[in-house]
Backbone as CSV, one residue per row, in Angstrom:
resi,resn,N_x,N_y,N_z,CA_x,CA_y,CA_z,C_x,C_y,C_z
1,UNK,-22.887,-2.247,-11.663,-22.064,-1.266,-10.967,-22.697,-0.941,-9.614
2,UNK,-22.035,-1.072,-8.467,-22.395,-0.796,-7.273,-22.734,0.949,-6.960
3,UNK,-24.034,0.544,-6.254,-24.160,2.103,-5.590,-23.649,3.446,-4.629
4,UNK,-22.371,1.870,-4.038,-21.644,3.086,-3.489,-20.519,4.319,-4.621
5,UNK,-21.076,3.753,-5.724,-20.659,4.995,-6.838,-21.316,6.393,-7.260
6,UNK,-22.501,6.272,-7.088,-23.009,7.631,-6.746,-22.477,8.512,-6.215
7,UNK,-22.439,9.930,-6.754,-21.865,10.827,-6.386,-20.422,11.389,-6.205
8,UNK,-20.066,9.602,-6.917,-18.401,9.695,-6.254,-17.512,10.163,-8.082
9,UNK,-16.804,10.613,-8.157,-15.366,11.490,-8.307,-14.033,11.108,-8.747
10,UNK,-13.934,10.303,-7.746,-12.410,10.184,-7.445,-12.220,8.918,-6.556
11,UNK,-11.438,7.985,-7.261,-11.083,6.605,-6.948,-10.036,6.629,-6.066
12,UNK,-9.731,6.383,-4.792,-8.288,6.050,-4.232,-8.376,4.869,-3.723
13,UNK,-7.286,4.214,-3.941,-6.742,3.004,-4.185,-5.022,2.715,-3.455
14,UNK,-5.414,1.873,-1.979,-4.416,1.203,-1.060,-3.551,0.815,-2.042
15,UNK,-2.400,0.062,-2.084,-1.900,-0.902,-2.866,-1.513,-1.821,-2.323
16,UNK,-0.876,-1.642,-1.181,-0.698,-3.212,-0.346,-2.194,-4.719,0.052
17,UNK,-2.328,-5.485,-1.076,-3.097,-6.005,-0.488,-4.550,-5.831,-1.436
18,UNK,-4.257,-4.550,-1.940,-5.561,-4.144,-2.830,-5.272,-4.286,-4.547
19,UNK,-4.113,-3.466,-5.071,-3.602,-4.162,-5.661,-2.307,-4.711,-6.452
20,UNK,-2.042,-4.985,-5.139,-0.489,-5.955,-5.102,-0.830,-6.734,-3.909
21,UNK,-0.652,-8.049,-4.173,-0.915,-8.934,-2.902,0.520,-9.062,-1.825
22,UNK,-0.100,-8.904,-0.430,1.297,-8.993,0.151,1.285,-10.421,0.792
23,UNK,2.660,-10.819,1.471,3.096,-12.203,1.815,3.487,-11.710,3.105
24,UNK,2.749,-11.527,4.002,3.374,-11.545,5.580,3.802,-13.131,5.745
25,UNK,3.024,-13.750,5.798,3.335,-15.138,6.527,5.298,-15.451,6.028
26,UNK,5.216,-15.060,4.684,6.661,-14.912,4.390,7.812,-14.534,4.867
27,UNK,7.460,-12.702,4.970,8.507,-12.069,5.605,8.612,-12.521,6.899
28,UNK,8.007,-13.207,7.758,7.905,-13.305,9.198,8.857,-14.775,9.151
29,UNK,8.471,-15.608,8.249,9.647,-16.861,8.224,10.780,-16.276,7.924
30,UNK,11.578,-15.514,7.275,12.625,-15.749,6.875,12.965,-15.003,8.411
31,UNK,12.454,-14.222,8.403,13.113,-12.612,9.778,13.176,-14.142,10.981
32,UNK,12.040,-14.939,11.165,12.606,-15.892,12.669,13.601,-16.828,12.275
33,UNK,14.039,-16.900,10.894,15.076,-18.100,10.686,16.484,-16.880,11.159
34,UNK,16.383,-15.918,10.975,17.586,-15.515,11.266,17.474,-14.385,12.697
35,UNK,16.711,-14.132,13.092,16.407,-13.502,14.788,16.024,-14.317,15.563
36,UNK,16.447,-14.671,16.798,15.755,-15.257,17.797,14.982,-14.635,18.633
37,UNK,13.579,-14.186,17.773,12.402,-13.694,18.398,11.222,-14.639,18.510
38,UNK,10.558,-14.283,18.968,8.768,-14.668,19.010,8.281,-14.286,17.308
39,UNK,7.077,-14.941,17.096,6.955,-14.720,15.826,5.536,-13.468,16.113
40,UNK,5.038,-13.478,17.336,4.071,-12.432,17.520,5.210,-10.981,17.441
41,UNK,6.201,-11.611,18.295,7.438,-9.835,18.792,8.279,-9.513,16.827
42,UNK,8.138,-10.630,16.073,8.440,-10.344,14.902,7.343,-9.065,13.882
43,UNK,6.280,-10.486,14.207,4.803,-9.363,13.804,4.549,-8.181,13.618
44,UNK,4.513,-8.023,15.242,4.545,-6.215,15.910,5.988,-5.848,15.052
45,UNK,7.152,-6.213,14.981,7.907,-5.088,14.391,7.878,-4.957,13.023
46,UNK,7.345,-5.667,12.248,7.115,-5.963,10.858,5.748,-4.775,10.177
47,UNK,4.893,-4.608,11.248,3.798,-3.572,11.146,3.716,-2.224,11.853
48,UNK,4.461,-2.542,13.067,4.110,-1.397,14.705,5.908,-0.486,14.273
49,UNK,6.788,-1.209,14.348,7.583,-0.718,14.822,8.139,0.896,14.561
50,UNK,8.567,1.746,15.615,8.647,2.964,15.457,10.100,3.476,14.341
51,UNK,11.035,2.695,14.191,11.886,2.732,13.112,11.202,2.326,11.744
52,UNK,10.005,1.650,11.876,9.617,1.877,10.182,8.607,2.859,10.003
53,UNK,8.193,3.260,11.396,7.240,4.762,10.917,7.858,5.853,10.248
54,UNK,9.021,5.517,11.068,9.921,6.746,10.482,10.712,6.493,8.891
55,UNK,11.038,5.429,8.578,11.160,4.881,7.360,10.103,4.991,6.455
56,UNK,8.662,4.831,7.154,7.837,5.096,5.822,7.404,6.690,5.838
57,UNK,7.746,7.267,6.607,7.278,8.739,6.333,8.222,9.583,5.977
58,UNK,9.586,9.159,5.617,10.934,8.900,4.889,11.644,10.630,5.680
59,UNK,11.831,10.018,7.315,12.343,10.746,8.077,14.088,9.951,8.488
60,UNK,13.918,8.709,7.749,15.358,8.273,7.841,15.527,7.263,6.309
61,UNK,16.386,7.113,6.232,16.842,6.346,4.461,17.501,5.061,5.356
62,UNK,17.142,4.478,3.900,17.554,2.474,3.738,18.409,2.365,4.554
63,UNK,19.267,3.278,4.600,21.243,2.667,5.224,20.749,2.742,6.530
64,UNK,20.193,3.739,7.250,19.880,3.753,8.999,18.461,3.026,9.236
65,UNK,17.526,2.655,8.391,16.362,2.026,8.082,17.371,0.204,8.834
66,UNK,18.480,-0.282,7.588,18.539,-1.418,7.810,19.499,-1.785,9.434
67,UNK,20.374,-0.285,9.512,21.049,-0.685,10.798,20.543,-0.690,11.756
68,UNK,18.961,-0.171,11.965,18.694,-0.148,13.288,17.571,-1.204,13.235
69,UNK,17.084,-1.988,11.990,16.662,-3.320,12.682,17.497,-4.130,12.818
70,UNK,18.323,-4.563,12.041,19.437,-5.218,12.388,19.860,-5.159,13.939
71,UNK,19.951,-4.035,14.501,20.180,-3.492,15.720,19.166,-4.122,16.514
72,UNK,17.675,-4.027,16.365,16.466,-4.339,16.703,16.614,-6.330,17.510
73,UNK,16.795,-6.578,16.722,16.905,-8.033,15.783,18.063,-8.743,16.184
74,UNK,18.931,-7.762,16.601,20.327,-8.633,17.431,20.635,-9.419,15.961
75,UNK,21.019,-8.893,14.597,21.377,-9.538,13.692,22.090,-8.853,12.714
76,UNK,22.868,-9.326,11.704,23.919,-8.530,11.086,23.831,-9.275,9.600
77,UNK,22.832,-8.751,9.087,22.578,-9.062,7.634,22.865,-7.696,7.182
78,UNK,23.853,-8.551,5.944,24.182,-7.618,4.505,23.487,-6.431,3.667
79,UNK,23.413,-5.314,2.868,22.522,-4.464,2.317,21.736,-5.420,1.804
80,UNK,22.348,-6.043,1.039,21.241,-7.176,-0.061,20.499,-8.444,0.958
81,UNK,21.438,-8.911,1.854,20.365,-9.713,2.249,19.291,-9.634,3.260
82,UNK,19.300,-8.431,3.722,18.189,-7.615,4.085,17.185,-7.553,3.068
83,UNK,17.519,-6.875,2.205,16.304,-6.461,1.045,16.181,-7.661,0.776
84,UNK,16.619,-8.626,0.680,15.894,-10.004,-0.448,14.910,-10.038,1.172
85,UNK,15.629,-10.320,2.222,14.044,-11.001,3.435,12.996,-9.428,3.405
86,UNK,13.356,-8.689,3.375,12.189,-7.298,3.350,11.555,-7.356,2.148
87,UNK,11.893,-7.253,1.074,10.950,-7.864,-0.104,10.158,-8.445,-0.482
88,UNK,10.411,-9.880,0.629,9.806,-10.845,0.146,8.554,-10.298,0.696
89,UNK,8.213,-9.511,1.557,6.899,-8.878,1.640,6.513,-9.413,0.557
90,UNK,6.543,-8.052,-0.387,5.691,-8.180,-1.597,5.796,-9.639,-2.464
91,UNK,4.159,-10.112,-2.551,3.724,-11.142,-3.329,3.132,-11.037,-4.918
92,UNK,2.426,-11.000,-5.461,2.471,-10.552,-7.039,2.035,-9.772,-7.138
93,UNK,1.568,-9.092,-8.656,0.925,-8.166,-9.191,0.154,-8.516,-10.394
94,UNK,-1.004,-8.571,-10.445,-2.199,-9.090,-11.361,-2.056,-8.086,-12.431
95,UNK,-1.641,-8.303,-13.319,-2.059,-7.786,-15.158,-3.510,-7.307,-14.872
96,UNK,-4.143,-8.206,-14.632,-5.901,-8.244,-14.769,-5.893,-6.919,-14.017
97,UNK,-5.502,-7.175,-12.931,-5.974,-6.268,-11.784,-5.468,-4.821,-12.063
98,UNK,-4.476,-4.467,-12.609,-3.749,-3.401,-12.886,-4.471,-3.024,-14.206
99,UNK,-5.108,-3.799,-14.993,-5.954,-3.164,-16.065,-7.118,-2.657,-15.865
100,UNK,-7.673,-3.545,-15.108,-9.011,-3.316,-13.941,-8.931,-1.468,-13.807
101,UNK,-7.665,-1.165,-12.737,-7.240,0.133,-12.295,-7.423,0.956,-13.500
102,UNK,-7.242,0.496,-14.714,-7.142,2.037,-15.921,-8.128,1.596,-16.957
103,UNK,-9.189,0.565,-16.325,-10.554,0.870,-16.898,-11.016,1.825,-15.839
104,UNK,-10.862,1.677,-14.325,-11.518,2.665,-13.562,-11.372,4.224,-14.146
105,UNK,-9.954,4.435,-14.582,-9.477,6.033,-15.017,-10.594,6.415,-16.454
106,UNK,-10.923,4.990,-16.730,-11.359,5.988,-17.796,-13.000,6.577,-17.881
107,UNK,-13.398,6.568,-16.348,-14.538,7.146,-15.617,-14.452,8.034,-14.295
108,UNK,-12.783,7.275,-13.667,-13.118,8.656,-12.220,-11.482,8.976,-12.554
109,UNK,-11.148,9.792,-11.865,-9.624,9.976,-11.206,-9.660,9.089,-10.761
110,UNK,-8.493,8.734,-10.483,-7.911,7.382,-9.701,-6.579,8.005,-9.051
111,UNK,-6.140,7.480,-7.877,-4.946,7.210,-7.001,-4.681,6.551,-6.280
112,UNK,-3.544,6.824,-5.970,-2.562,5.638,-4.641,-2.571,6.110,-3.894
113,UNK,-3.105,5.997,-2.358,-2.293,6.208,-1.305,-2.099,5.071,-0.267
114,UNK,-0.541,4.691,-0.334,0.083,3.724,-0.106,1.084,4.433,0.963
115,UNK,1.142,3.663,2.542,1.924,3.191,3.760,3.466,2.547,2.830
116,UNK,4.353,3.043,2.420,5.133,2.475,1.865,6.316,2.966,2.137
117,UNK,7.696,2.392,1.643,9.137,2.966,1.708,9.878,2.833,0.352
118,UNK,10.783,3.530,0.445,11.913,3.000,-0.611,12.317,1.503,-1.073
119,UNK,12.532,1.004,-0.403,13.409,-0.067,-0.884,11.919,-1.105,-1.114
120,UNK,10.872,-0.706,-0.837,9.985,-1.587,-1.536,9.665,-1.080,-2.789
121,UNK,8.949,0.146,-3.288,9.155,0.596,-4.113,9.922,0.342,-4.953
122,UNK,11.132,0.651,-4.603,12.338,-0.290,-5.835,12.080,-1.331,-6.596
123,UNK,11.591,-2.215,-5.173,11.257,-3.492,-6.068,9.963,-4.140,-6.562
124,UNK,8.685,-3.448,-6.209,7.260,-3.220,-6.786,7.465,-2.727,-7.943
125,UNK,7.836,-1.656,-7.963,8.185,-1.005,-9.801,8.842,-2.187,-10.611
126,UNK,9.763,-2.980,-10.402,10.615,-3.918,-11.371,9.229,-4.988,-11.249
127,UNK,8.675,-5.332,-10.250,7.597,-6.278,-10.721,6.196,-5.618,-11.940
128,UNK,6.186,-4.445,-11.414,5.230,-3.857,-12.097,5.534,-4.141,-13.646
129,UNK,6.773,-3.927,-14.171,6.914,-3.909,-15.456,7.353,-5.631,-16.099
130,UNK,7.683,-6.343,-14.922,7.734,-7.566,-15.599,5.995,-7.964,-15.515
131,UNK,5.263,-8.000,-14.690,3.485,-7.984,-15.000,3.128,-7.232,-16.161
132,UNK,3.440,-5.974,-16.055,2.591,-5.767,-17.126,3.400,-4.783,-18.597
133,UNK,4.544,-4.604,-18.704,5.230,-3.975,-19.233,4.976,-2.711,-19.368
134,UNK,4.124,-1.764,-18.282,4.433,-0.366,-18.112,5.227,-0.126,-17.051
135,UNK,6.142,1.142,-17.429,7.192,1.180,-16.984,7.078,1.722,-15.206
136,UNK,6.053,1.903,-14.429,5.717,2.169,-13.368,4.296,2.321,-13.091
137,UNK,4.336,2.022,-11.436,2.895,1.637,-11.328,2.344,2.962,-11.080
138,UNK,2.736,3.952,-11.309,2.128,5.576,-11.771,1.428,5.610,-12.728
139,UNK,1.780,4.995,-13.677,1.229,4.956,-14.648,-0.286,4.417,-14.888
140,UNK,-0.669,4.106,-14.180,-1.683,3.095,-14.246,-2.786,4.547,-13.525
141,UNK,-2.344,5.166,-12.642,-3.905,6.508,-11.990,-3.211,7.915,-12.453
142,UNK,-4.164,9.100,-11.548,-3.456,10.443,-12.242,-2.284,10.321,-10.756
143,UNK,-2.751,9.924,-9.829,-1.329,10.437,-9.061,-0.982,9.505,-8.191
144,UNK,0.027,8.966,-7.661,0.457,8.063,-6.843,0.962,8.912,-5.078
145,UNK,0.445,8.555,-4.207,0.921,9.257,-2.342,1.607,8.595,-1.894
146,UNK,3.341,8.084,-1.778,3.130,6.970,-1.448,3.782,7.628,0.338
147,UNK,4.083,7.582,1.315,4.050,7.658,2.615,5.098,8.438,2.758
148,UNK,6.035,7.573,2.546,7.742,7.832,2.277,7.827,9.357,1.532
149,UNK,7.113,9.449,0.409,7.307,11.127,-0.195,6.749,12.137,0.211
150,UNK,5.350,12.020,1.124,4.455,12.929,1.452,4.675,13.320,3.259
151,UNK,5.907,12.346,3.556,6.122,12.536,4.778,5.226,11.822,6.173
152,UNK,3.726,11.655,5.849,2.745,11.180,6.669,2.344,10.145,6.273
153,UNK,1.501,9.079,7.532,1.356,7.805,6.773,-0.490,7.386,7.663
154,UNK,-1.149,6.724,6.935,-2.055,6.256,7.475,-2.210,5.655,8.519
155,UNK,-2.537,5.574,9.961,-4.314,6.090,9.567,-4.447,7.581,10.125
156,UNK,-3.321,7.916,9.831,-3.148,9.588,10.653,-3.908,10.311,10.012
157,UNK,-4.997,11.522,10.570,-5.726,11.857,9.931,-5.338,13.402,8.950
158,UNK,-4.366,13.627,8.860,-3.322,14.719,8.589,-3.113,13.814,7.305
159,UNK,-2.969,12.645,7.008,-2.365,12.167,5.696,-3.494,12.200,4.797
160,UNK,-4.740,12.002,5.187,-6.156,12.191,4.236,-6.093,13.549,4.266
161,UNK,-6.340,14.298,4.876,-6.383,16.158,4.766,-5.692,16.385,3.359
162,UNK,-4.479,16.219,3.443,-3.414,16.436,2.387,-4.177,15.626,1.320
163,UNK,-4.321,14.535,1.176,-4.520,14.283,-0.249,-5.869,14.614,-0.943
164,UNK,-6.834,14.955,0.214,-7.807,15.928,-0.024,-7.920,16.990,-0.644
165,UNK,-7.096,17.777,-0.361,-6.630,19.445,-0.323,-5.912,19.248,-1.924
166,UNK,-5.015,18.380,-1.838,-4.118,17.999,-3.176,-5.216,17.760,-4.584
167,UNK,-6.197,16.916,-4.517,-7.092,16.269,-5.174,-7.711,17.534,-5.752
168,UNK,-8.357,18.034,-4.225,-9.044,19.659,-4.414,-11.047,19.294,-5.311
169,UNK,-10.887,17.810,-4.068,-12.249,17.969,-4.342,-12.838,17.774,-3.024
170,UNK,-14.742,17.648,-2.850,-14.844,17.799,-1.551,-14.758,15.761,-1.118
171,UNK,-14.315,15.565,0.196,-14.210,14.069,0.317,-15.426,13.159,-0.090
172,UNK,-16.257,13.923,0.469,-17.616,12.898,0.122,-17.428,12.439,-1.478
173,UNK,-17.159,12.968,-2.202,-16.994,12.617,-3.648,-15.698,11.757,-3.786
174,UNK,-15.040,10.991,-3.380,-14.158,10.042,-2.616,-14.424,8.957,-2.533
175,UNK,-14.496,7.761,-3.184,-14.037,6.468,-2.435,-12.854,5.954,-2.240
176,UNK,-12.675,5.833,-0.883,-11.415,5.604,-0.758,-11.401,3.640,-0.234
177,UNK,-10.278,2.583,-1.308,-10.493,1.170,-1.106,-9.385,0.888,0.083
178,UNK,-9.139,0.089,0.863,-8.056,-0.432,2.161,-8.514,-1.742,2.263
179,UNK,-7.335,-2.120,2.906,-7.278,-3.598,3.068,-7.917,-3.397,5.137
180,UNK,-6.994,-2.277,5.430,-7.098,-2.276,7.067,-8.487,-1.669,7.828
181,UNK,-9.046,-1.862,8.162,-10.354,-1.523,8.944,-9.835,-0.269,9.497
182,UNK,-8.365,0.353,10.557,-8.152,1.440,10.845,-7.880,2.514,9.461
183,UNK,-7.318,2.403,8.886,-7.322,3.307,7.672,-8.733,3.439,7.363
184,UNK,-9.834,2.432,7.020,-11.342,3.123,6.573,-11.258,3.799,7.074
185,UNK,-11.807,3.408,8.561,-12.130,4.349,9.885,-11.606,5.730,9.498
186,UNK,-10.591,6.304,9.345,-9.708,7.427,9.889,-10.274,8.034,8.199
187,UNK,-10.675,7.192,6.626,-10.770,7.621,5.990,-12.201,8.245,5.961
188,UNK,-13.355,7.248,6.438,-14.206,8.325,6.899,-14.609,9.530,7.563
189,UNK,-14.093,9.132,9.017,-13.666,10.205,9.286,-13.376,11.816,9.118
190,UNK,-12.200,11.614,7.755,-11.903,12.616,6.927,-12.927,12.934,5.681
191,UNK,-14.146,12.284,5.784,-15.185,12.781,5.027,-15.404,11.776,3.979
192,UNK,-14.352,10.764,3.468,-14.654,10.145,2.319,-15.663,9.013,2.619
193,UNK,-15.998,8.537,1.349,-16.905,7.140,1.647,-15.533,6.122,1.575
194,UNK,-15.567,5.181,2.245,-14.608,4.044,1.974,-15.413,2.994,2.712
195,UNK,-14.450,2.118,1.990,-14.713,0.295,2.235,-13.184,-0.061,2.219
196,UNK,-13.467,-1.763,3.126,-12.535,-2.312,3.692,-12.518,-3.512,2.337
197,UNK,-11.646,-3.920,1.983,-11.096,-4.670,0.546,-10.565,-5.558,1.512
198,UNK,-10.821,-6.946,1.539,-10.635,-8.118,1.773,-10.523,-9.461,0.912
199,UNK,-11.171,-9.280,-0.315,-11.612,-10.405,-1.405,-10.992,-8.984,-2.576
200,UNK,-9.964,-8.869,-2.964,-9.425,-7.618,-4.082,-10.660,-7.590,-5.218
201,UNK,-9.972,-8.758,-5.794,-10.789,-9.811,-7.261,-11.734,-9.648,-6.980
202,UNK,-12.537,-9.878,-6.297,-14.190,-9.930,-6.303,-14.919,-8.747,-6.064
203,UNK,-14.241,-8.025,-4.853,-14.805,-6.493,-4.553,-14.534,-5.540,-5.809
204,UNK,-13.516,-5.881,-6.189,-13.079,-4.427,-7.304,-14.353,-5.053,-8.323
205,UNK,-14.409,-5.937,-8.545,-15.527,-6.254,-9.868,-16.294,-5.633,-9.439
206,UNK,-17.025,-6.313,-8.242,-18.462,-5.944,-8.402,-18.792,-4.673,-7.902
207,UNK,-17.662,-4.316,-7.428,-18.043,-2.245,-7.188,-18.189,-1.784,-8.541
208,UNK,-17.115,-2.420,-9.747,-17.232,-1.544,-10.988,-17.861,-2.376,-11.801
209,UNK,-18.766,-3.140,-12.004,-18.956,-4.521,-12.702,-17.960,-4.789,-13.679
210,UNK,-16.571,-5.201,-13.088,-16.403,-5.965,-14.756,-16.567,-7.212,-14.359
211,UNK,-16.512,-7.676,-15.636,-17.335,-8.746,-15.916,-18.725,-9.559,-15.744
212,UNK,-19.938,-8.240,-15.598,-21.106,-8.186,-15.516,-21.668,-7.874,-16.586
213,UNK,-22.745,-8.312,-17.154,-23.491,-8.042,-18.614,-24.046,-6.823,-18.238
214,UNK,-23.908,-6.069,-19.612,-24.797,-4.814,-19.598,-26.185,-4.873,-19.765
């Protein structure tokens, strides 16, 4: 078991990437088969753009979410065939890895705080239960943040405050896991210890040893 566990409390846990793997290279093919953009000007709107800030801090819903990239995009895809190319974001969800998560619970608190929206959600939960047959990926820590419900989104430092204050412990007793180097940043910052998750599988082990002899 790694030492950055000392002292620590309370597990929070990204999910994009940490644990649910995402498929950019994906969503970015299907969005240039049907926009005639740059695949960098795709990029930026796939991560940057100011209509999904506001989508993930759920200051506008799916229906004005899809008309104004569409709008964006100079393109006129369907409710559904929007969501099938926005979806395809999300890439799987590890059994292992999601069990991993509720061996952690049964030593710290555990949570989510997840950059997320609706219409992914929708369809992360239906994977969640074909992976692992619990009926949501709530289920798995004591509380799930996801962007879209709490109004604020990472790496804003107003979105750690809150789940601080919520938790109602002091941060240092905090590890907080991310895939993005700006989210650490902003999570230290806000007092917690965090690390940047790049290798999921390998980091989550060997922070908690599983699969290390006692």
């Amino acid at each position: 078991m790694s030492d950055l566990l000392q002292g620590i409390d309370a597990i929070i846990f990204d999910f994009g990437n940490v644990l649910i793997d995402l498929n950019y290279p994906e969503i970015i093919r299907k969005l240039r088969k049907v926009a005639r953009r740059s695949q960098s000007n795709i990029e930026d709107l796939v991560v940057n753009a100011n209509v999904l800030q506001l989508f993930e801090t759920g200051k506008i819903g799916p229906k004005r979410f899809r008309a104004e990239f569409n709008r964006i995009l100079d393109i006129n895809l369907s409710e559904s065939e929007f969501d099938k190319i926005w979806n395809s974001l999300l890439g799987s969800i590890s059994k292992e890895r999601m069990d991993n998560v509720l061996e952690v619970g049964k030593r710290y608190k555990t949570y989510i705080l997840s950059n997320s929206n609706i219409i992914h959600e929708l369809a992360f939960e239906e994977m969640v239960i074909d992976a692992t047959g619990r009926p949501s990926v709530r289920d798995f820590v004591d509380k799930a943040y996801f962007s879209h419900e709490i109004g604020m989104r990472k790496p804003d430092l107003e979105c750690y405050q809150f789940v601080i204050e919520d938790i109602d412990l002091y941060p240092s007793r905090m590890l907080f896991l991310d895939d993005r180097l700006d989210n650490v940043a902003a999570a230290r910052e806000a007092g917690m210890k965090a690390v940047q998750i790049f290798q999921p599988d390998k980091q989550i082990n060997d922070i908690f040893g599983f699969g290390q002899k006692d």
